[in-house]
Amino acid sequence: MKKMIMLMSASAMLGAAFTVHAVGDAAAGKSKATTCIACHMLDGNSLFPDYPKLAGQHFDYLIKSMKAYKGGNRKNNKIMSPIAEEYLKNESDMDDLAAYFSSQKSNSCSDKPDSDPKKVKAGKAKAAVSCTSICHGEDGNSQKSLYPKLAGQHQAYLRNSMKAYKTGVRKDPQMSPMAAFFVDEATIENFAAYFSSQKSDTCQ
């Protein structure tokens, strides 16, 4: 566990070292976001459990994700990769979209996730000893801009993401080593239930 704590801390510092500092035009981003409606909705509060909510997500993390899709480094999503290639023409497009979605309010205060209370409790206990708070915050409201907020995210999306990291389908320099925490299906289910049940600090 001590080794894992050191690894997590090192990963957090590495991520902080690569924080993106850019400014986008949220108004322009709203116009460009019409291409995202089908999966993420115009305000970023996706209604589909397999697609992530983008509303209130960190600007830098959104940029990081779009660049990963655009550059072909993130290949776990067959839908998003061609979309990134077609619509993310330049960094200005990414900056504008990130500025827009990061400025939106999460619907997690009004959304009622269908989470098993026992899984939520188990997930909270597991999160407390697995060091996820270093990057994502105790309740999933990450304060580090390159690490995503998990609070209020779709349970299915969280579950699928953890499975993708565990199997190596999705790779990330900081997150891939942390997949060691996902020891079994129950752990993944409990983490997903807990973080999806939390309220985003940007909720409306």
PDB file of C-alpha atoms in Angstrom:
ATOM      1  CA  MET A   1       0.000   0.000   0.000  1.00  0.00           C
ATOM      2  CA  LYS A   2       2.847   2.395   0.819  1.00  0.00           C
ATOM      3  CA  LYS A   3       4.297   1.810  -2.634  1.00  0.00           C
ATOM      4  CA  MET A   4       0.924   2.534  -4.224  1.00  0.00           C
ATOM      5  CA  ILE A   5       0.563   5.753  -2.228  1.00  0.00           C
ATOM      6  CA  MET A   6       3.965   6.909  -3.451  1.00  0.00           C
ATOM      7  CA  LEU A   7       3.039   6.019  -7.021  1.00  0.00           C
ATOM      8  CA  MET A   8      -0.245   7.875  -6.783  1.00  0.00           C
ATOM      9  CA  SER A   9       1.443  10.954  -5.336  1.00  0.00           C
ATOM     10  CA  ALA A  10       4.069  10.904  -8.071  1.00  0.00           C
ATOM     11  CA  SER A  11       1.375  10.576 -10.718  1.00  0.00           C
ATOM     12  CA  ALA A  12      -0.518  13.518  -9.261  1.00  0.00           C
ATOM     13  CA  MET A  13       2.579  15.700  -9.329  1.00  0.00           C
ATOM     14  CA  LEU A  14       3.393  14.615 -12.876  1.00  0.00           C
ATOM     15  CA  GLY A  15      -0.084  15.536 -14.004  1.00  0.00           C
ATOM     16  CA  ALA A  16       0.159  18.920 -12.316  1.00  0.00           C
ATOM     17  CA  ALA A  17       3.396  19.596 -14.153  1.00  0.00           C
ATOM     18  CA  PHE A  18       1.564  19.346 -17.466  1.00  0.00           C
ATOM     19  CA  THR A  19      -1.381  21.581 -16.594  1.00  0.00           C
ATOM     20  CA  VAL A  20      -2.736  23.317 -19.675  1.00  0.00           C
ATOM     21  CA  HIS A  21      -2.927  27.091 -19.565  1.00  0.00           C
ATOM     22  CA  ALA A  22      -5.160  28.349 -22.349  1.00  0.00           C
ATOM     23  CA  VAL A  23      -8.206  30.521 -22.818  1.00  0.00           C
ATOM     24  CA  GLY A  24     -11.178  29.591 -24.949  1.00  0.00           C
ATOM     25  CA  ASP A  25     -14.301  31.426 -26.067  1.00  0.00           C
ATOM     26  CA  ALA A  26     -17.292  29.863 -24.311  1.00  0.00           C
ATOM     27  CA  ALA A  27     -19.777  31.571 -26.648  1.00  0.00           C
ATOM     28  CA  ALA A  28     -17.995  30.159 -29.674  1.00  0.00           C
ATOM     29  CA  GLY A  29     -17.815  26.830 -27.885  1.00  0.00           C
ATOM     30  CA  LYS A  30     -21.584  26.754 -27.451  1.00  0.00           C
ATOM     31  CA  SER A  31     -22.017  27.155 -31.189  1.00  0.00           C
ATOM     32  CA  LYS A  32     -19.497  24.402 -31.893  1.00  0.00           C
ATOM     33  CA  ALA A  33     -21.096  22.157 -29.267  1.00  0.00           C
ATOM     34  CA  THR A  34     -24.059  21.523 -31.566  1.00  0.00           C
ATOM     35  CA  THR A  35     -21.997  18.666 -32.996  1.00  0.00           C
ATOM     36  CA  CYS A  36     -21.888  17.107 -29.512  1.00  0.00           C
ATOM     37  CA  ILE A  37     -25.635  17.149 -28.814  1.00  0.00           C
ATOM     38  CA  ALA A  38     -26.375  13.594 -29.923  1.00  0.00           C
ATOM     39  CA  CYS A  39     -24.245  12.063 -27.162  1.00  0.00           C
ATOM     40  CA  HIS A  40     -23.531  14.777 -24.593  1.00  0.00           C
ATOM     41  CA  MET A  41     -26.502  17.171 -24.950  1.00  0.00           C
ATOM     42  CA  LEU A  42     -25.999  20.873 -25.581  1.00  0.00           C
ATOM     43  CA  ASP A  43     -25.222  21.726 -21.945  1.00  0.00           C
ATOM     44  CA  GLY A  44     -22.961  18.711 -21.424  1.00  0.00           C
ATOM     45  CA  ASN A  45     -25.381  16.843 -19.160  1.00  0.00           C
ATOM     46  CA  SER A  46     -25.536  13.637 -21.155  1.00  0.00           C
ATOM     47  CA  LEU A  47     -28.712  11.610 -20.741  1.00  0.00           C
ATOM     48  CA  PHE A  48     -27.059   8.428 -21.943  1.00  0.00           C
ATOM     49  CA  PRO A  49     -25.280   6.333 -19.293  1.00  0.00           C
ATOM     50  CA  ASP A  50     -22.475   5.199 -21.608  1.00  0.00           C
ATOM     51  CA  TYR A  51     -21.504   8.754 -22.559  1.00  0.00           C
ATOM     52  CA  PRO A  52     -19.851  11.038 -19.992  1.00  0.00           C
ATOM     53  CA  LYS A  53     -21.335  14.188 -18.586  1.00  0.00           C
ATOM     54  CA  LEU A  54     -19.075  17.078 -19.590  1.00  0.00           C
ATOM     55  CA  ALA A  55     -20.843  19.899 -17.747  1.00  0.00           C
ATOM     56  CA  GLY A  56     -18.616  21.429 -15.083  1.00  0.00           C
ATOM     57  CA  GLN A  57     -15.670  19.215 -15.957  1.00  0.00           C
ATOM     58  CA  HIS A  58     -12.176  20.695 -15.682  1.00  0.00           C
ATOM     59  CA  PHE A  59     -11.075  22.765 -18.689  1.00  0.00           C
ATOM     60  CA  ASP A  60      -7.626  21.180 -18.721  1.00  0.00           C
ATOM     61  CA  TYR A  61      -8.965  17.634 -18.519  1.00  0.00           C
ATOM     62  CA  LEU A  62     -11.342  18.265 -21.414  1.00  0.00           C
ATOM     63  CA  ILE A  63      -8.437  19.596 -23.483  1.00  0.00           C
ATOM     64  CA  LYS A  64      -6.329  16.586 -22.536  1.00  0.00           C
ATOM     65  CA  SER A  65      -9.091  14.185 -23.589  1.00  0.00           C
ATOM     66  CA  MET A  66      -9.771  15.885 -26.913  1.00  0.00           C
ATOM     67  CA  LYS A  67      -6.079  15.962 -27.759  1.00  0.00           C
ATOM     68  CA  ALA A  68      -5.808  12.262 -26.919  1.00  0.00           C
ATOM     69  CA  TYR A  69      -8.635  11.439 -29.316  1.00  0.00           C
ATOM     70  CA  LYS A  70      -7.372  13.804 -31.996  1.00  0.00           C
ATOM     71  CA  GLY A  71      -3.829  12.456 -31.769  1.00  0.00           C
ATOM     72  CA  GLY A  72      -4.933   8.843 -31.809  1.00  0.00           C
ATOM     73  CA  ASN A  73      -3.575   8.142 -28.332  1.00  0.00           C
ATOM     74  CA  ARG A  74      -6.986   7.289 -26.947  1.00  0.00           C
ATOM     75  CA  LYS A  75      -8.452   4.499 -29.040  1.00  0.00           C
ATOM     76  CA  ASN A  76     -10.975   2.913 -26.708  1.00  0.00           C
ATOM     77  CA  ASN A  77     -13.933   4.782 -28.208  1.00  0.00           C
ATOM     78  CA  LYS A  78     -14.745   3.992 -31.841  1.00  0.00           C
ATOM     79  CA  ILE A  79     -17.344   6.757 -31.988  1.00  0.00           C
ATOM     80  CA  MET A  80     -15.318   9.619 -30.537  1.00  0.00           C
ATOM     81  CA  SER A  81     -12.097   9.129 -32.501  1.00  0.00           C
ATOM     82  CA  PRO A  82     -13.565   9.884 -35.966  1.00  0.00           C
ATOM     83  CA  ILE A  83     -15.604  12.755 -34.519  1.00  0.00           C
ATOM     84  CA  ALA A  84     -12.440  14.305 -33.110  1.00  0.00           C
ATOM     85  CA  GLU A  85     -10.727  13.928 -36.456  1.00  0.00           C
ATOM     86  CA  GLU A  86     -13.572  15.614 -38.324  1.00  0.00           C
ATOM     87  CA  TYR A  87     -14.637  18.397 -35.970  1.00  0.00           C
ATOM     88  CA  LEU A  88     -11.606  19.279 -33.848  1.00  0.00           C
ATOM     89  CA  LYS A  89      -9.773  21.065 -36.626  1.00  0.00           C
ATOM     90  CA  ASN A  90      -7.382  23.029 -34.442  1.00  0.00           C
ATOM     91  CA  GLU A  91      -6.547  23.938 -30.852  1.00  0.00           C
ATOM     92  CA  SER A  92      -8.951  26.858 -30.980  1.00  0.00           C
ATOM     93  CA  ASP A  93     -11.862  24.441 -31.443  1.00  0.00           C
ATOM     94  CA  MET A  94     -10.722  22.450 -28.429  1.00  0.00           C
ATOM     95  CA  ASP A  95     -10.187  25.564 -26.307  1.00  0.00           C
ATOM     96  CA  ASP A  96     -13.646  26.895 -27.158  1.00  0.00           C
ATOM     97  CA  LEU A  97     -15.436  23.611 -26.472  1.00  0.00           C
ATOM     98  CA  ALA A  98     -13.562  23.132 -23.202  1.00  0.00           C
ATOM     99  CA  ALA A  99     -14.348  26.698 -22.136  1.00  0.00           C
ATOM    100  CA  TYR A 100     -18.032  26.151 -22.846  1.00  0.00           C
ATOM    101  CA  PHE A 101     -18.549  22.750 -21.241  1.00  0.00           C
ATOM    102  CA  SER A 102     -16.425  23.571 -18.193  1.00  0.00           C
ATOM    103  CA  SER A 103     -18.609  26.639 -17.587  1.00  0.00           C
ATOM    104  CA  GLN A 104     -21.856  24.647 -17.529  1.00  0.00           C
ATOM    105  CA  LYS A 105     -23.592  23.409 -14.392  1.00  0.00           C
ATOM    106  CA  SER A 106     -23.860  19.723 -13.567  1.00  0.00           C
ATOM    107  CA  ASN A 107     -27.346  18.300 -13.118  1.00  0.00           C
ATOM    108  CA  SER A 108     -26.130  15.976 -10.357  1.00  0.00           C
ATOM    109  CA  CYS A 109     -28.042  17.849  -7.644  1.00  0.00           C
ATOM    110  CA  SER A 110     -31.360  17.022  -9.298  1.00  0.00           C
ATOM    111  CA  ASP A 111     -30.385  13.751 -10.978  1.00  0.00           C
ATOM    112  CA  LYS A 112     -31.307  10.617  -9.032  1.00  0.00           C
ATOM    113  CA  PRO A 113     -28.837   7.837  -9.817  1.00  0.00           C
ATOM    114  CA  ASP A 114     -30.061   4.289  -9.353  1.00  0.00           C
ATOM    115  CA  SER A 115     -27.339   3.229  -6.935  1.00  0.00           C
ATOM    116  CA  ASP A 116     -27.424   0.344  -4.481  1.00  0.00           C
ATOM    117  CA  PRO A 117     -26.881   1.879  -0.993  1.00  0.00           C
ATOM    118  CA  LYS A 118     -24.715  -1.081   0.017  1.00  0.00           C
ATOM    119  CA  LYS A 119     -22.474  -0.567  -3.000  1.00  0.00           C
ATOM    120  CA  VAL A 120     -22.279   3.163  -2.308  1.00  0.00           C
ATOM    121  CA  LYS A 121     -21.196   2.493   1.269  1.00  0.00           C
ATOM    122  CA  ALA A 122     -18.640  -0.099   0.182  1.00  0.00           C
ATOM    123  CA  GLY A 123     -17.330   2.217  -2.529  1.00  0.00           C
ATOM    124  CA  LYS A 124     -16.907   5.075  -0.081  1.00  0.00           C
ATOM    125  CA  ALA A 125     -14.959   2.844   2.293  1.00  0.00           C
ATOM    126  CA  LYS A 126     -12.770   1.565  -0.528  1.00  0.00           C
ATOM    127  CA  ALA A 127     -12.123   5.069  -1.850  1.00  0.00           C
ATOM    128  CA  ALA A 128     -10.982   6.161   1.607  1.00  0.00           C
ATOM    129  CA  VAL A 129      -8.140   3.636   1.636  1.00  0.00           C
ATOM    130  CA  SER A 130      -7.255   3.477  -2.063  1.00  0.00           C
ATOM    131  CA  CYS A 131      -5.743   6.952  -2.383  1.00  0.00           C
ATOM    132  CA  THR A 132      -8.212   8.063  -5.068  1.00  0.00           C
ATOM    133  CA  SER A 133      -8.685  11.270  -3.078  1.00  0.00           C
ATOM    134  CA  ILE A 134      -5.177  12.392  -4.028  1.00  0.00           C
ATOM    135  CA  CYS A 135      -6.249  12.898  -7.634  1.00  0.00           C
ATOM    136  CA  HIS A 136     -10.044  12.868  -7.622  1.00  0.00           C
ATOM    137  CA  GLY A 137     -10.979  14.205  -4.185  1.00  0.00           C
ATOM    138  CA  GLU A 138     -12.689  12.288  -1.389  1.00  0.00           C
ATOM    139  CA  ASP A 139     -16.120  12.823  -2.915  1.00  0.00           C
ATOM    140  CA  GLY A 140     -15.036  12.805  -6.547  1.00  0.00           C
ATOM    141  CA  ASN A 141     -14.721  16.582  -6.853  1.00  0.00           C
ATOM    142  CA  SER A 142     -11.144  16.716  -8.058  1.00  0.00           C
ATOM    143  CA  GLN A 143      -9.281  19.947  -7.382  1.00  0.00           C
ATOM    144  CA  LYS A 144      -6.516  19.041  -9.841  1.00  0.00           C
ATOM    145  CA  SER A 145      -7.327  20.315 -13.305  1.00  0.00           C
ATOM    146  CA  LEU A 146      -5.892  17.402 -15.282  1.00  0.00           C
ATOM    147  CA  TYR A 147      -7.795  14.799 -13.263  1.00  0.00           C
ATOM    148  CA  PRO A 148     -11.510  14.459 -13.975  1.00  0.00           C
ATOM    149  CA  LYS A 149     -14.278  15.150 -11.545  1.00  0.00           C
ATOM    150  CA  LEU A 150     -16.064  11.858 -10.914  1.00  0.00           C
ATOM    151  CA  ALA A 151     -18.859  13.147  -8.683  1.00  0.00           C
ATOM    152  CA  GLY A 152     -22.240  12.776 -10.360  1.00  0.00           C
ATOM    153  CA  GLN A 153     -20.809  11.055 -13.420  1.00  0.00           C
ATOM    154  CA  HIS A 154     -22.831   8.240 -14.982  1.00  0.00           C
ATOM    155  CA  GLN A 155     -22.372   4.965 -13.139  1.00  0.00           C
ATOM    156  CA  ALA A 156     -22.140   2.965 -16.372  1.00  0.00           C
ATOM    157  CA  TYR A 157     -19.521   5.304 -17.807  1.00  0.00           C
ATOM    158  CA  LEU A 158     -17.401   5.069 -14.664  1.00  0.00           C
ATOM    159  CA  ARG A 159     -17.733   1.289 -14.656  1.00  0.00           C
ATOM    160  CA  ASN A 160     -16.763   1.001 -18.320  1.00  0.00           C
ATOM    161  CA  SER A 161     -13.799   3.346 -17.867  1.00  0.00           C
ATOM    162  CA  MET A 162     -12.389   1.354 -14.964  1.00  0.00           C
ATOM    163  CA  LYS A 163     -12.780  -1.884 -16.885  1.00  0.00           C
ATOM    164  CA  ALA A 164     -11.019  -0.342 -19.885  1.00  0.00           C
ATOM    165  CA  TYR A 165      -8.069   0.712 -17.720  1.00  0.00           C
ATOM    166  CA  LYS A 166      -7.942  -2.686 -16.031  1.00  0.00           C
ATOM    167  CA  THR A 167      -7.841  -4.563 -19.345  1.00  0.00           C
ATOM    168  CA  GLY A 168      -5.437  -2.094 -20.939  1.00  0.00           C
ATOM    169  CA  VAL A 169      -7.900  -1.048 -23.647  1.00  0.00           C
ATOM    170  CA  ARG A 170      -7.676   2.512 -22.332  1.00  0.00           C
ATOM    171  CA  LYS A 171      -4.253   3.790 -21.388  1.00  0.00           C
ATOM    172  CA  ASP A 172      -3.048   6.818 -19.458  1.00  0.00           C
ATOM    173  CA  PRO A 173       0.396   7.474 -17.924  1.00  0.00           C
ATOM    174  CA  GLN A 174      -1.105   8.368 -14.553  1.00  0.00           C
ATOM    175  CA  MET A 175      -4.253   6.256 -14.461  1.00  0.00           C
ATOM    176  CA  SER A 176      -3.113   2.947 -15.935  1.00  0.00           C
ATOM    177  CA  PRO A 177      -0.932   2.014 -12.921  1.00  0.00           C
ATOM    178  CA  MET A 178      -3.841   2.820 -10.616  1.00  0.00           C
ATOM    179  CA  ALA A 179      -5.960   0.105 -12.247  1.00  0.00           C
ATOM    180  CA  ALA A 180      -4.315  -2.217  -9.729  1.00  0.00           C
ATOM    181  CA  PHE A 181      -6.921  -0.946  -7.268  1.00  0.00           C
ATOM    182  CA  PHE A 182      -9.685  -2.484  -9.399  1.00  0.00           C
ATOM    183  CA  VAL A 183      -9.052  -5.954  -8.042  1.00  0.00           C
ATOM    184  CA  ASP A 184     -12.399  -7.449  -9.024  1.00  0.00           C
ATOM    185  CA  GLU A 185     -15.835  -6.767 -10.482  1.00  0.00           C
ATOM    186  CA  ALA A 186     -17.292  -5.914  -7.076  1.00  0.00           C
ATOM    187  CA  THR A 187     -14.672  -3.238  -6.433  1.00  0.00           C
ATOM    188  CA  ILE A 188     -15.396  -1.618  -9.789  1.00  0.00           C
ATOM    189  CA  GLU A 189     -19.144  -1.711  -9.149  1.00  0.00           C
ATOM    190  CA  ASN A 190     -18.718  -0.196  -5.693  1.00  0.00           C
ATOM    191  CA  PHE A 191     -16.462   2.621  -6.897  1.00  0.00           C
ATOM    192  CA  ALA A 192     -18.898   3.431  -9.710  1.00  0.00           C
ATOM    193  CA  ALA A 193     -21.891   3.399  -7.367  1.00  0.00           C
ATOM    194  CA  TYR A 194     -20.198   5.679  -4.850  1.00  0.00           C
ATOM    195  CA  PHE A 195     -18.830   8.366  -7.155  1.00  0.00           C
ATOM    196  CA  SER A 196     -21.949   8.473  -9.336  1.00  0.00           C
ATOM    197  CA  SER A 197     -24.044   9.103  -6.217  1.00  0.00           C
ATOM    198  CA  GLN A 198     -22.039  12.171  -5.183  1.00  0.00           C
ATOM    199  CA  LYS A 199     -22.952  15.739  -6.099  1.00  0.00           C
ATOM    200  CA  SER A 200     -20.708  17.794  -8.325  1.00  0.00           C
ATOM    201  CA  ASP A 201     -19.433  21.048  -6.853  1.00  0.00           C
ATOM    202  CA  THR A 202     -20.740  22.756  -9.988  1.00  0.00           C
ATOM    203  CA  CYS A 203     -24.285  21.399  -9.781  1.00  0.00           C
ATOM    204  CA  GLN A 204     -27.319  23.558 -10.389  1.00  0.00           C
TER     205      GLN A 204
END
